[in-house]
C-alpha positions as a Python dict, from the first residue, in 0.01 Angstrom:
ca = {
    (1, 'X'): (0, 0, 0),
    (2, 'X'): (223, -105, 285),
    (3, 'X'): (204, -474, 379),
    (4, 'X'): (120, -591, 730),
    (5, 'X'): (446, -708, 888),
    (6, 'X'): (478, -1086, 915),
    (7, 'X'): (513, -1071, 1292),
    (8, 'X'): (210, -847, 1346),
    (9, 'X'): (-58, -1045, 1525),
    (10, 'X'): (-318, -782, 1618),
    (11, 'X'): (-504, -543, 1392),
    (12, 'X'): (-748, -276, 1508),
    (13, 'X'): (-1070, -141, 1355),
    (14, 'X'): (-1119, -399, 1081),
    (15, 'X'): (-1448, -350, 895),
    (16, 'X'): (-1622, -677, 809),
    (17, 'X'): (-1772, -638, 465),
    (18, 'X'): (-1892, -983, 364),
    (19, 'X'): (-1940, -1348, 459),
    (20, 'X'): (-1706, -1614, 323),
    (21, 'X'): (-1824, -1954, 198),
    (22, 'X'): (-1735, -2129, 522),
    (23, 'X'): (-1939, -1877, 723),
    (24, 'X'): (-1660, -1658, 858),
    (25, 'X'): (-1667, -1280, 833),
    (26, 'X'): (-1449, -1126, 563),
    (27, 'X'): (-1249, -807, 607),
    (28, 'X'): (-932, -642, 478),
    (29, 'X'): (-634, -472, 632),
    (30, 'X'): (-389, -314, 390),
    (31, 'X'): (-405, -557, 94),
    (32, 'X'): (-451, -865, 313),
    (33, 'X'): (-785, -1049, 308),
    (34, 'X'): (-875, -1170, 658),
    (35, 'X'): (-1130, -1435, 751),
    (36, 'X'): (-1258, -1364, 1102),
    (37, 'X'): (-1437, -1618, 1321),
    (38, 'X'): (-1784, -1512, 1449),
    (39, 'X'): (-1767, -1178, 1266),
    (40, 'X'): (-2070, -1038, 1083),
    (41, 'X'): (-2082, -790, 794),
    (42, 'X'): (-2107, -444, 943),
    (43, 'X'): (-1894, -526, 1247),
    (44, 'X'): (-1588, -314, 1322),
    (45, 'X'): (-1353, -533, 1524),
    (46, 'X'): (-1010, -558, 1675),
    (47, 'X'): (-865, -894, 1580),
    (48, 'X'): (-581, -1132, 1651),
    (49, 'X'): (-434, -1322, 1356),
    (50, 'X'): (-361, -1687, 1432),
    (51, 'X'): (-279, -1813, 1082),
    (52, 'X'): (-123, -1619, 797),
    (53, 'X'): (-69, -1720, 435),
    (54, 'X'): (61, -1529, 135),
    (55, 'X'): (-275, -1385, 26),
    (56, 'X'): (-498, -1421, 330),
    (57, 'X'): (-507, -1462, 705),
    (58, 'X'): (-740, -1614, 963),
    (59, 'X'): (-822, -1435, 1284),
    (60, 'X'): (-1041, -1424, 1592),
    (61, 'X'): (-1211, -1125, 1751),
    (62, 'X'): (-1042, -957, 2047),
    (63, 'X'): (-1304, -686, 2081),
    (64, 'X'): (-1611, -568, 1894),
    (65, 'X'): (-1558, -196, 1850),
    (66, 'X'): (-1889, -134, 1673),
    (67, 'X'): (-2142, -417, 1641),
    (68, 'X'): (-2321, -481, 1312),
    (69, 'X'): (-2690, -402, 1285),
    (70, 'X'): (-2731, -771, 1198),
    (71, 'X'): (-2584, -893, 1525),
    (72, 'X'): (-2804, -1057, 1791),
    (73, 'X'): (-2755, -1265, 2104),
    (74, 'X'): (-2701, -1638, 2052),
    (75, 'X'): (-2966, -1843, 2229),
    (76, 'X'): (-2762, -2160, 2288),
    (77, 'X'): (-2520, -2196, 2580),
    (78, 'X'): (-2288, -2401, 2356),
    (79, 'X'): (-2259, -2139, 2081),
    (80, 'X'): (-1902, -2069, 1979),
    (81, 'X'): (-1762, -2399, 2103),
    (82, 'X'): (-1995, -2647, 1935),
    (83, 'X'): (-1932, -2680, 1562),
    (84, 'X'): (-2295, -2632, 1462),
    (85, 'X'): (-2524, -2328, 1431),
    (86, 'X'): (-2236, -2088, 1359),
    (87, 'X'): (-2473, -1806, 1262),
    (88, 'X'): (-2680, -1791, 1580),
    (89, 'X'): (-2536, -1447, 1652),
    (90, 'X'): (-2689, -1313, 1328),
    (91, 'X'): (-3057, -1222, 1286),
    (92, 'X'): (-3252, -1470, 1077),
    (93, 'X'): (-3339, -1197, 825),
    (94, 'X'): (-2967, -1131, 776),
    (95, 'X'): (-2893, -1503, 744),
    (96, 'X'): (-3141, -1527, 457),
    (97, 'X'): (-2993, -1218, 293),
    (98, 'X'): (-2638, -1353, 296),
    (99, 'X'): (-2744, -1701, 187),
    (100, 'X'): (-2920, -1553, -115),
    (101, 'X'): (-2613, -1342, -188),
    (102, 'X'): (-2385, -1646, -169),
    (103, 'X'): (-2598, -1830, -427),
    (104, 'X'): (-2603, -1533, -664),
    (105, 'X'): (-2230, -1473, -622),
    (106, 'X'): (-2148, -1835, -711),
    (107, 'X'): (-2376, -1841, -1015),
    (108, 'X'): (-2244, -1508, -1146),
    (109, 'X'): (-1877, -1582, -1080),
    (110, 'X'): (-1861, -1947, -1185),
    (111, 'X'): (-2158, -2009, -1416),
    (112, 'X'): (-2134, -1660, -1570),
    (113, 'X'): (-2511, -1614, -1570),
    (114, 'X'): (-2736, -1320, -1490),
    (115, 'X'): (-2900, -1361, -1147),
    (116, 'X'): (-3104, -1040, -1145),
    (117, 'X'): (-3427, -1242, -1169),
    (118, 'X'): (-3340, -1483, -884),
    (119, 'X'): (-3649, -1537, -673),
    (120, 'X'): (-3650, -1456, -301),
    (121, 'X'): (-3507, -1727, -79),
    (122, 'X'): (-3770, -1949, 81),
    (123, 'X'): (-3735, -1922, 462),
    (124, 'X'): (-3748, -2225, 687),
    (125, 'X'): (-4086, -2281, 852),
    (126, 'X'): (-3907, -2346, 1182),
    (127, 'X'): (-3574, -2196, 1289),
    (128, 'X'): (-3533, -2412, 1598),
    (129, 'X'): (-3596, -2783, 1654),
    (130, 'X'): (-3611, -2837, 1279),
    (131, 'X'): (-3389, -3144, 1242),
    (132, 'X'): (-3530, -3496, 1236),
    (133, 'X'): (-3196, -3667, 1297),
    (134, 'X'): (-2905, -3607, 1533),
    (135, 'X'): (-2603, -3825, 1598),
    (136, 'X'): (-2420, -3783, 1928),
    (137, 'X'): (-2078, -3922, 2019),
    (138, 'X'): (-1963, -4067, 2352),
    (139, 'X'): (-1614, -3982, 2477),
    (140, 'X'): (-1425, -4057, 2797),
    (141, 'X'): (-1236, -3730, 2757),
    (142, 'X'): (-1469, -3435, 2719),
    (143, 'X'): (-1373, -3094, 2582),
    (144, 'X'): (-1339, -2854, 2874),
    (145, 'X'): (-1464, -2498, 2834),
    (146, 'X'): (-1306, -2210, 3024),
    (147, 'X'): (-1571, -2251, 3294),
    (148, 'X'): (-1510, -2628, 3316),
    (149, 'X'): (-1133, -2583, 3364),
    (150, 'X'): (-1197, -2397, 3690),
    (151, 'X'): (-1366, -2706, 3837),
    (152, 'X'): (-1105, -2966, 3934),
    (153, 'X'): (-1367, -3236, 3991),
    (154, 'X'): (-1520, -3240, 3645),
    (155, 'X'): (-1679, -3560, 3521),
    (156, 'X'): (-1475, -3620, 3205),
    (157, 'X'): (-1738, -3830, 3026),
    (158, 'X'): (-1913, -3656, 2738),
    (159, 'X'): (-2211, -3724, 2515),
    (160, 'X'): (-2242, -3460, 2248),
    (161, 'X'): (-2081, -3319, 1936),
    (162, 'X'): (-1727, -3302, 1799),
    (163, 'X'): (-1537, -2980, 1861),
    (164, 'X'): (-1435, -2835, 1520),
    (165, 'X'): (-1105, -2974, 1390),
    (166, 'X'): (-1068, -3207, 1691),
    (167, 'X'): (-1179, -3560, 1605),
    (168, 'X'): (-1105, -3687, 1957),
    (169, 'X'): (-1267, -3404, 2154),
    (170, 'X'): (-1639, -3410, 2231),
    (171, 'X'): (-1832, -3120, 2379),
    (172, 'X'): (-2085, -3244, 2633),
    (173, 'X'): (-2426, -3106, 2533),
    (174, 'X'): (-2680, -2997, 2792),
    (175, 'X'): (-2948, -2860, 2559),
    (176, 'X'): (-2952, -2871, 2180),
    (177, 'X'): (-3202, -2654, 1992),
    (178, 'X'): (-3182, -2854, 1670),
    (179, 'X'): (-3415, -3143, 1752),
    (180, 'X'): (-3739, -3134, 1946),
    (181, 'X'): (-3849, -3335, 2247),
    (182, 'X'): (-3771, -3602, 2357),
    (183, 'X'): (-3422, -3576, 2203),
    (184, 'X'): (-3260, -3378, 2486),
    (185, 'X'): (-3433, -3583, 2752),
    (186, 'X'): (-3315, -3911, 2600),
    (187, 'X'): (-2955, -3796, 2559),
    (188, 'X'): (-2925, -3659, 2912),
    (189, 'X'): (-3091, -3967, 3061),
    (190, 'X'): (-2859, -4204, 2874),
    (191, 'X'): (-2549, -4013, 2984),
    (192, 'X'): (-2657, -3996, 3350),
    (193, 'X'): (-2746, -4366, 3361),
    (194, 'X'): (-2416, -4469, 3201),
    (195, 'X'): (-2211, -4268, 3451),
    (196, 'X'): (-2409, -4395, 3749),
    (197, 'X'): (-2374, -4756, 3638),
    (198, 'X'): (-2011, -4749, 3534),
    (199, 'X'): (-2068, -4816, 3164),
    (200, 'X'): (-1755, -4682, 2997),
    (201, 'X'): (-1754, -4408, 2733),
    (202, 'X'): (-1556, -4458, 2412),
    (203, 'X'): (-1188, -4369, 2381),
    (204, 'X'): (-1169, -4216, 2032),
    (205, 'X'): (-791, -4249, 2009),
    (206, 'X'): (-734, -4600, 2142),
    (207, 'X'): (-1070, -4745, 2035),
    (208, 'X'): (-1174, -4874, 2374),
    (209, 'X'): (-1492, -4843, 2576),
    (210, 'X'): (-1852, -4961, 2569),
    (211, 'X'): (-2067, -4668, 2451),
    (212, 'X'): (-1989, -4517, 2112),
    (213, 'X'): (-2279, -4326, 1949),
    (214, 'X'): (-2640, -4232, 2010),
    (215, 'X'): (-2863, -4161, 1709),
    (216, 'X'): (-3211, -4015, 1747),
    (217, 'X'): (-3455, -3986, 1454),
    (218, 'X'): (-3798, -3827, 1472),
    (219, 'X'): (-4084, -3761, 1230),
    (220, 'X'): (-4360, -3504, 1199),
    (221, 'X'): (-4603, -3786, 1278),
    (222, 'X'): (-4460, -3804, 1631),
    (223, 'X'): (-4268, -4129, 1586),
    (224, 'X'): (-3923, -4165, 1744),
    (225, 'X'): (-3631, -4398, 1672),
    (226, 'X'): (-3337, -4440, 1911),
    (227, 'X'): (-3021, -4625, 1808),
    (228, 'X'): (-2749, -4697, 2063),
    (229, 'X'): (-2414, -4787, 1909),
    (230, 'X'): (-2192, -4991, 2140),
    (231, 'X'): (-1826, -5085, 2090),
    (232, 'X'): (-1641, -5311, 2332),
    (233, 'X'): (-1928, -5393, 2563),
    (234, 'X'): (-2054, -5675, 2783),
    (235, 'X'): (-2387, -5831, 2693),
    (236, 'X'): (-2521, -5746, 3039),
    (237, 'X'): (-2438, -5378, 2981),
    (238, 'X'): (-2634, -5376, 2655),
    (239, 'X'): (-2935, -5524, 2832),
    (240, 'X'): (-2899, -5280, 3121),
    (241, 'X'): (-2885, -4970, 2902),
    (242, 'X'): (-3158, -5076, 2661),
    (243, 'X'): (-3394, -5170, 2943),
    (244, 'X'): (-3331, -4830, 3100),
    (245, 'X'): (-3421, -4644, 2779),
    (246, 'X'): (-3730, -4858, 2726),
    (247, 'X'): (-3840, -4802, 3085),
    (248, 'X'): (-3787, -4426, 3078),
    (249, 'X'): (-3925, -4370, 2728),
    (250, 'X'): (-4177, -4647, 2682),
    (251, 'X'): (-4359, -4489, 2389),
    (252, 'X'): (-4062, -4507, 2150),
    (253, 'X'): (-4159, -4636, 1806),
    (254, 'X'): (-3823, -4799, 1742),
    (255, 'X'): (-3547, -4892, 1988),
    (256, 'X'): (-3241, -5043, 1821),
    (257, 'X'): (-2878, -5116, 1894),
    (258, 'X'): (-2558, -5188, 1702),
    (259, 'X'): (-2221, -5331, 1810),
    (260, 'X'): (-1951, -5158, 1605),
    (261, 'X'): (-1587, -5265, 1641),
    (262, 'X'): (-1467, -5074, 1333),
    (263, 'X'): (-1234, -4776, 1349),
    (264, 'X'): (-1498, -4550, 1190),
    (265, 'X'): (-1851, -4462, 1302),
    (266, 'X'): (-2045, -4550, 986),
    (267, 'X'): (-2327, -4797, 1045),
    (268, 'X'): (-2418, -4882, 684),
    (269, 'X'): (-2227, -5211, 699),
    (270, 'X'): (-2338, -5300, 1052),
    (271, 'X'): (-2604, -5543, 1176),
    (272, 'X'): (-2908, -5377, 1332),
    (273, 'X'): (-3060, -5537, 1643),
    (274, 'X'): (-3422, -5458, 1730),
    (275, 'X'): (-3465, -5430, 2106),
    (276, 'X'): (-3827, -5318, 2098),
    (277, 'X'): (-4081, -5175, 1853),
    (278, 'X'): (-4035, -5158, 1477),
    (279, 'X'): (-3715, -5128, 1278),
    (280, 'X'): (-3842, -4810, 1109),
    (281, 'X'): (-4046, -4494, 1166),
    (282, 'X'): (-4292, -4336, 925),
    (283, 'X'): (-4283, -3986, 781),
    (284, 'X'): (-4573, -3837, 588),
    (285, 'X'): (-4577, -3587, 305),
    (286, 'X'): (-4883, -3483, 107),
    (287, 'X'): (-5067, -3805, 190),
    (288, 'X'): (-4767, -4026, 113),
    (289, 'X'): (-4592, -4239, 375),
    (290, 'X'): (-4216, -4292, 379),
    (291, 'X'): (-4043, -4564, 579),
    (292, 'X'): (-3725, -4439, 746),
    (293, 'X'): (-3493, -4709, 876),
    (294, 'X'): (-3171, -4665, 1074),
    (295, 'X'): (-2968, -4651, 752),
    (296, 'X'): (-3216, -4456, 537),
    (297, 'X'): (-3141, -4116, 388),
    (298, 'X'): (-3409, -3853, 438),
    (299, 'X'): (-3384, -3475, 429),
    (300, 'X'): (-3308, -3369, 786),
    (301, 'X'): (-3558, -3080, 784),
    (302, 'X'): (-3890, -3259, 720),
    (303, 'X'): (-4115, -2954, 692),
    (304, 'X'): (-3877, -2773, 461),
    (305, 'X'): (-3818, -3088, 255),
    (306, 'X'): (-4184, -3070, 156),
    (307, 'X'): (-4134, -2710, 41),
    (308, 'X'): (-3819, -2806, -151),
    (309, 'X'): (-3992, -3094, -331),
    (310, 'X'): (-4299, -2884, -403),
    (311, 'X'): (-4079, -2618, -558),
    (312, 'X'): (-3899, -2882, -765),
    (313, 'X'): (-4235, -3007, -895),
    (314, 'X'): (-4347, -2652, -968),
    (315, 'X'): (-4026, -2573, -1161),
    (316, 'X'): (-4074, -2889, -1370),
    (317, 'X'): (-4426, -2779, -1470),
    (318, 'X'): (-4554, -3133, -1529),
    (319, 'X'): (-4851, -3194, -1759),
    (320, 'X'): (-4896, -3562, -1673),
    (321, 'X'): (-4743, -3743, -1971),
    (322, 'X'): (-4372, -3700, -1893),
    (323, 'X'): (-4096, -3954, -1858),
    (324, 'X'): (-3875, -3824, -1576),
    (325, 'X'): (-3522, -3926, -1481),
    (326, 'X'): (-3456, -3862, -1111),
    (327, 'X'): (-3079, -3865, -1070),
    (328, 'X'): (-2922, -3926, -728),
    (329, 'X'): (-3267, -4033, -614),
    (330, 'X'): (-3157, -4149, -267),
    (331, 'X'): (-3451, -4325, -102),
    (332, 'X'): (-3672, -4215, -390),
    (333, 'X'): (-3845, -3938, -197),
    (334, 'X'): (-3865, -3695, -490),
    (335, 'X'): (-3943, -3977, -735),
    (336, 'X'): (-4239, -4100, -531),
    (337, 'X'): (-4349, -3746, -450),
    (338, 'X'): (-4385, -3652, -819),
    (339, 'X'): (-4503, -3993, -946),
    (340, 'X'): (-4871, -3894, -939),
    (341, 'X'): (-4796, -3596, -1163),
    (342, 'X'): (-4617, -3779, -1445),
    (343, 'X'): (-4633, -4089, -1664),
    (344, 'X'): (-4321, -4263, -1531),
    (345, 'X'): (-4019, -4189, -1309),
    (346, 'X'): (-3682, -4361, -1335),
    (347, 'X'): (-3462, -4313, -1028),
    (348, 'X'): (-3087, -4379, -1022),
    (349, 'X'): (-2876, -4391, -707),
    (350, 'X'): (-2528, -4514, -610),
    (351, 'X'): (-2625, -4673, -275),
    (352, 'X'): (-2805, -5009, -319),
    (353, 'X'): (-2975, -4995, 23),
    (354, 'X'): (-3123, -4655, -66),
    (355, 'X'): (-3268, -4804, -385),
    (356, 'X'): (-3429, -5080, -179),
    (357, 'X'): (-3585, -4808, 40),
    (358, 'X'): (-3709, -4630, -274),
    (359, 'X'): (-3875, -4945, -406),
    (360, 'X'): (-4031, -5018, -69),
    (361, 'X'): (-4172, -4666, -44),
    (362, 'X'): (-4333, -4707, -386),
    (363, 'X'): (-4494, -5033, -271),
    (364, 'X'): (-4605, -4876, 56),
    (365, 'X'): (-4791, -4604, -131),
    (366, 'X'): (-4928, -4818, -413),
    (367, 'X'): (-4713, -4637, -669),
    (368, 'X'): (-4657, -4848, -980),
    (369, 'X'): (-4502, -4599, -1223),
    (370, 'X'): (-4152, -4584, -1073),
    (371, 'X'): (-3842, -4786, -1161),
    (372, 'X'): (-3516, -4769, -969),
    (373, 'X'): (-3158, -4861, -1058),
    (374, 'X'): (-2848, -4878, -838),
    (375, 'X'): (-2499, -4794, -960),
    (376, 'X'): (-2246, -4519, -1018),
    (377, 'X'): (-2426, -4246, -1211),
    (378, 'X'): (-2160, -4209, -1481),
    (379, 'X'): (-2169, -4585, -1542),
    (380, 'X'): (-2549, -4629, -1537),
    (381, 'X'): (-2650, -4320, -1734),
    (382, 'X'): (-2508, -4430, -2070),
    (383, 'X'): (-2640, -4372, -2423),
    (384, 'X'): (-2756, -4736, -2415),
    (385, 'X'): (-2959, -4668, -2097),
    (386, 'X'): (-3139, -4377, -2262),
    (387, 'X'): (-3203, -4580, -2577),
    (388, 'X'): (-3347, -4865, -2372),
    (389, 'X'): (-3565, -4663, -2136),
    (390, 'X'): (-3653, -4366, -2353),
    (391, 'X'): (-3547, -4005, -2379),
    (392, 'X'): (-3655, -3813, -2067),
    (393, 'X'): (-3887, -3515, -2093),
    (394, 'X'): (-3758, -3383, -1761),
    (395, 'X'): (-3442, -3459, -1568),
    (396, 'X'): (-3433, -3387, -1195),
    (397, 'X'): (-3084, -3399, -1049),
    (398, 'X'): (-3000, -3364, -681),
    (399, 'X'): (-2633, -3463, -650),
    (400, 'X'): (-2413, -3463, -337),
    (401, 'X'): (-2206, -3156, -246),
    (402, 'X'): (-1939, -3246, -501),
    (403, 'X'): (-2191, -3194, -782),
    (404, 'X'): (-2214, -3407, -1096),
    (405, 'X'): (-1923, -3590, -1255),
    (406, 'X'): (-1817, -3429, -1583),
    (407, 'X'): (-1918, -3748, -1767),
    (408, 'X'): (-2272, -3717, -1626),
    (409, 'X'): (-2297, -3355, -1740),
    (410, 'X'): (-2188, -3467, -2085),
    (411, 'X'): (-2461, -3733, -2090),
    (412, 'X'): (-2721, -3469, -2005),
    (413, 'X'): (-2600, -3261, -2297),
    (414, 'X'): (-2624, -3564, -2523),
    (415, 'X'): (-2976, -3662, -2409),
    (416, 'X'): (-3115, -3311, -2462),
    (417, 'X'): (-3409, -3337, -2223),
    (418, 'X'): (-3633, -3032, -2273),
    (419, 'X'): (-3606, -2945, -1900),
    (420, 'X'): (-3355, -3000, -1622),
    (421, 'X'): (-3439, -2914, -1262),
    (422, 'X'): (-3113, -2896, -1069),
    (423, 'X'): (-3140, -2915, -688),
    (424, 'X'): (-2816, -2853, -501),
    (425, 'X'): (-2679, -2807, -151),
    (426, 'X'): (-2362, -2647, -289),
    (427, 'X'): (-2408, -2344, -512),
    (428, 'X'): (-2043, -2348, -622),
    (429, 'X'): (-2048, -2700, -771),
    (430, 'X'): (-2396, -2637, -909),
    (431, 'X'): (-2264, -2326, -1083),
    (432, 'X'): (-1971, -2523, -1223),
    (433, 'X'): (-2210, -2778, -1377),
    (434, 'X'): (-2446, -2510, -1509),
    (435, 'X'): (-2154, -2341, -1683),
    (436, 'X'): (-2102, -2663, -1880),
    (437, 'X'): (-2473, -2707, -1946),
    (438, 'X'): (-2488, -2353, -2090),
    (439, 'X'): (-2368, -2506, -2413),
    (440, 'X'): (-2729, -2609, -2481),
    (441, 'X'): (-2939, -2483, -2189),
    (442, 'X'): (-3074, -2150, -2066),
    (443, 'X'): (-3124, -2077, -1698),
    (444, 'X'): (-3490, -1984, -1657),
    (445, 'X'): (-3562, -1983, -1282),
    (446, 'X'): (-3351, -1973, -967),
    (447, 'X'): (-3474, -1998, -609),
    (448, 'X'): (-3269, -2067, -295),
    (449, 'X'): (-3431, -2261, -9),
    (450, 'X'): (-3317, -2238, 352),
    (451, 'X'): (-3308, -2588, 497),
    (452, 'X'): (-3060, -2520, 778),
    (453, 'X'): (-3120, -2204, 984),
    (454, 'X'): (-2825, -2064, 1182),
    (455, 'X'): (-2575, -2225, 946),
    (456, 'X'): (-2419, -2100, 622),
    (457, 'X'): (-2564, -2391, 424),
    (458, 'X'): (-2835, -2332, 164),
    (459, 'X'): (-3016, -2538, -100),
    (460, 'X'): (-3079, -2396, -446),
    (461, 'X'): (-3323, -2497, -719),
    (462, 'X'): (-3256, -2403, -1082),
    (463, 'X'): (-3471, -2466, -1389),
    (464, 'X'): (-3281, -2511, -1715),
    (465, 'X'): (-3455, -2535, -2051),
    (466, 'X'): (-3314, -2668, -2376),
    (467, 'X'): (-3229, -2390, -2616),
    (468, 'X'): (-3408, -2422, -2954),
    (469, 'X'): (-3181, -2510, -3241),
    (470, 'X'): (-3159, -2222, -3485),
    (471, 'X'): (-3133, -2341, -3847),
    (472, 'X'): (-2968, -2098, -4084),
    (473, 'X'): (-3043, -2100, -4453),
    (474, 'X'): (-2754, -2124, -4695),
}
C-alpha cells in the first residue's frame, strides 16, 4: 500500500471502526492508524491530522460525512471543550457495548484468557448527576470559547474545570450534569459573589490570588459538604465569603475552609477549618453508615458503589467462617460492607488517614471483626504477615489504576488463597496481573460495572479460584 505523504494534513472518508483506550475513535487510512477526537465507531468522517508519528496519527473531525447509528446529541453546553464526559455524543447503550468490549479485549490480549462467558456489563442506575464529589478550580484567566472571543468585554474570572492538556486554563462552568443540586447553585453563587466583592481568583502560573479551589461533596442521605480552598487571602475575605455561603445555603451539613500556599492543589497535608456544621457527612449503604471527611476516599458514584460491592460479595460466595484480606482497602468501605458475612476481615492500605477512617467506620457501625494496617502493600503483605494473621480464605484486591506491584502478585501466589476477587478500574493492568496469577489460578467469573457514564472508564470484577494440585503417580 502507498503511504500517506508526510505533508498531507487532510484525509477524506475515513471509516471509524473502533474506540481506543483513551476514548478516541479509531480508523485507518492506507496503513496508518488514526485516532480521531469525538469520532464514534460507524462514523465516516473527513479529518485533519494535527500530530503524526511513525505508526499512528491523531486527528480532529472536519466534517461528518455519514454519522454512526450510535451518535446522539450531547446534552451539555460545555461538551467538547470540558475534559469530562467525552462520550456524551454516544448513546448510553453504545457506551456500555464499547466498555464491555474494551474489558474483553484487554483480558484476551494481555491475560490470554477466554472471555466468551463474560457477564453483561452492569449499567449505572443514574447516567446524570451521579457523582458525589466535584472539585472546581478558580482562575483569573479563563479559557475563552469561540463564542467568548467575539465578546471584547468578557469577565476573565473562571470557576470550573481544567481544559485538557492546559494546566493553567480553566473553563468557566455554567451547568454541570455530574452532580445534583445544590452543586451548580453553590458554584455559581460563589463565583458571582467573589466577582462582585473583588475577591481575586487564583493565578495558576504565578501562584497569586485569594480563591483557589471549591470542593463539593454530597451523599444519598441528602447531606452536603462545601470546602473553600483559599491561597493568598485576607482574613476579612475568608469571613466575607464563608458568611455568604452560610447565608445563602444555610442547611449545609458541613462548611469548611483551607488556606493552601503550596504549589499543588492537594489538601491531604493541609489543616481543615470548620466554619459551621460538622467536619464530615454521612453516607449509608445497606444499613451501614460511613463518615466522609474532607480528605476521605469514597467511590464517587454512591448508588453504583453499592452495586459494585454487592457484586464483589456475591463473587466471593461467603459462607460465614472466612478470613478475608481486603487489599488496598481505602477507607475500609468494602471491608466493613462484608464484615457481617465473614469471620474476620483484615484491611491493608497505604494511606494512614484512610486507615483511620476505616477504623472509625467500624466503630460507628459496631463492627468488631475488622483489623486495619497502614503501609506499602509490598512491604506489609510479607510471608511473616500471613504466618502471624493466618492464611486468607478469600483475598479481595482493589488496587489503583497502576494495578498491583509484581511483588504483591508473587505474595498472592505464595499464599494460595482459595479465592481472589479482583476489582479494577483499569482492565489493562488487571489483565497484566491476571496473566501472572494464571500460574495457579483459573478465571471463573468476569463482570464489568459502569461507574462513570459518558466516559470511557469502566470497573471490572473478576473471580479467580485456586487450581487444584494434580498429583501424578510414579
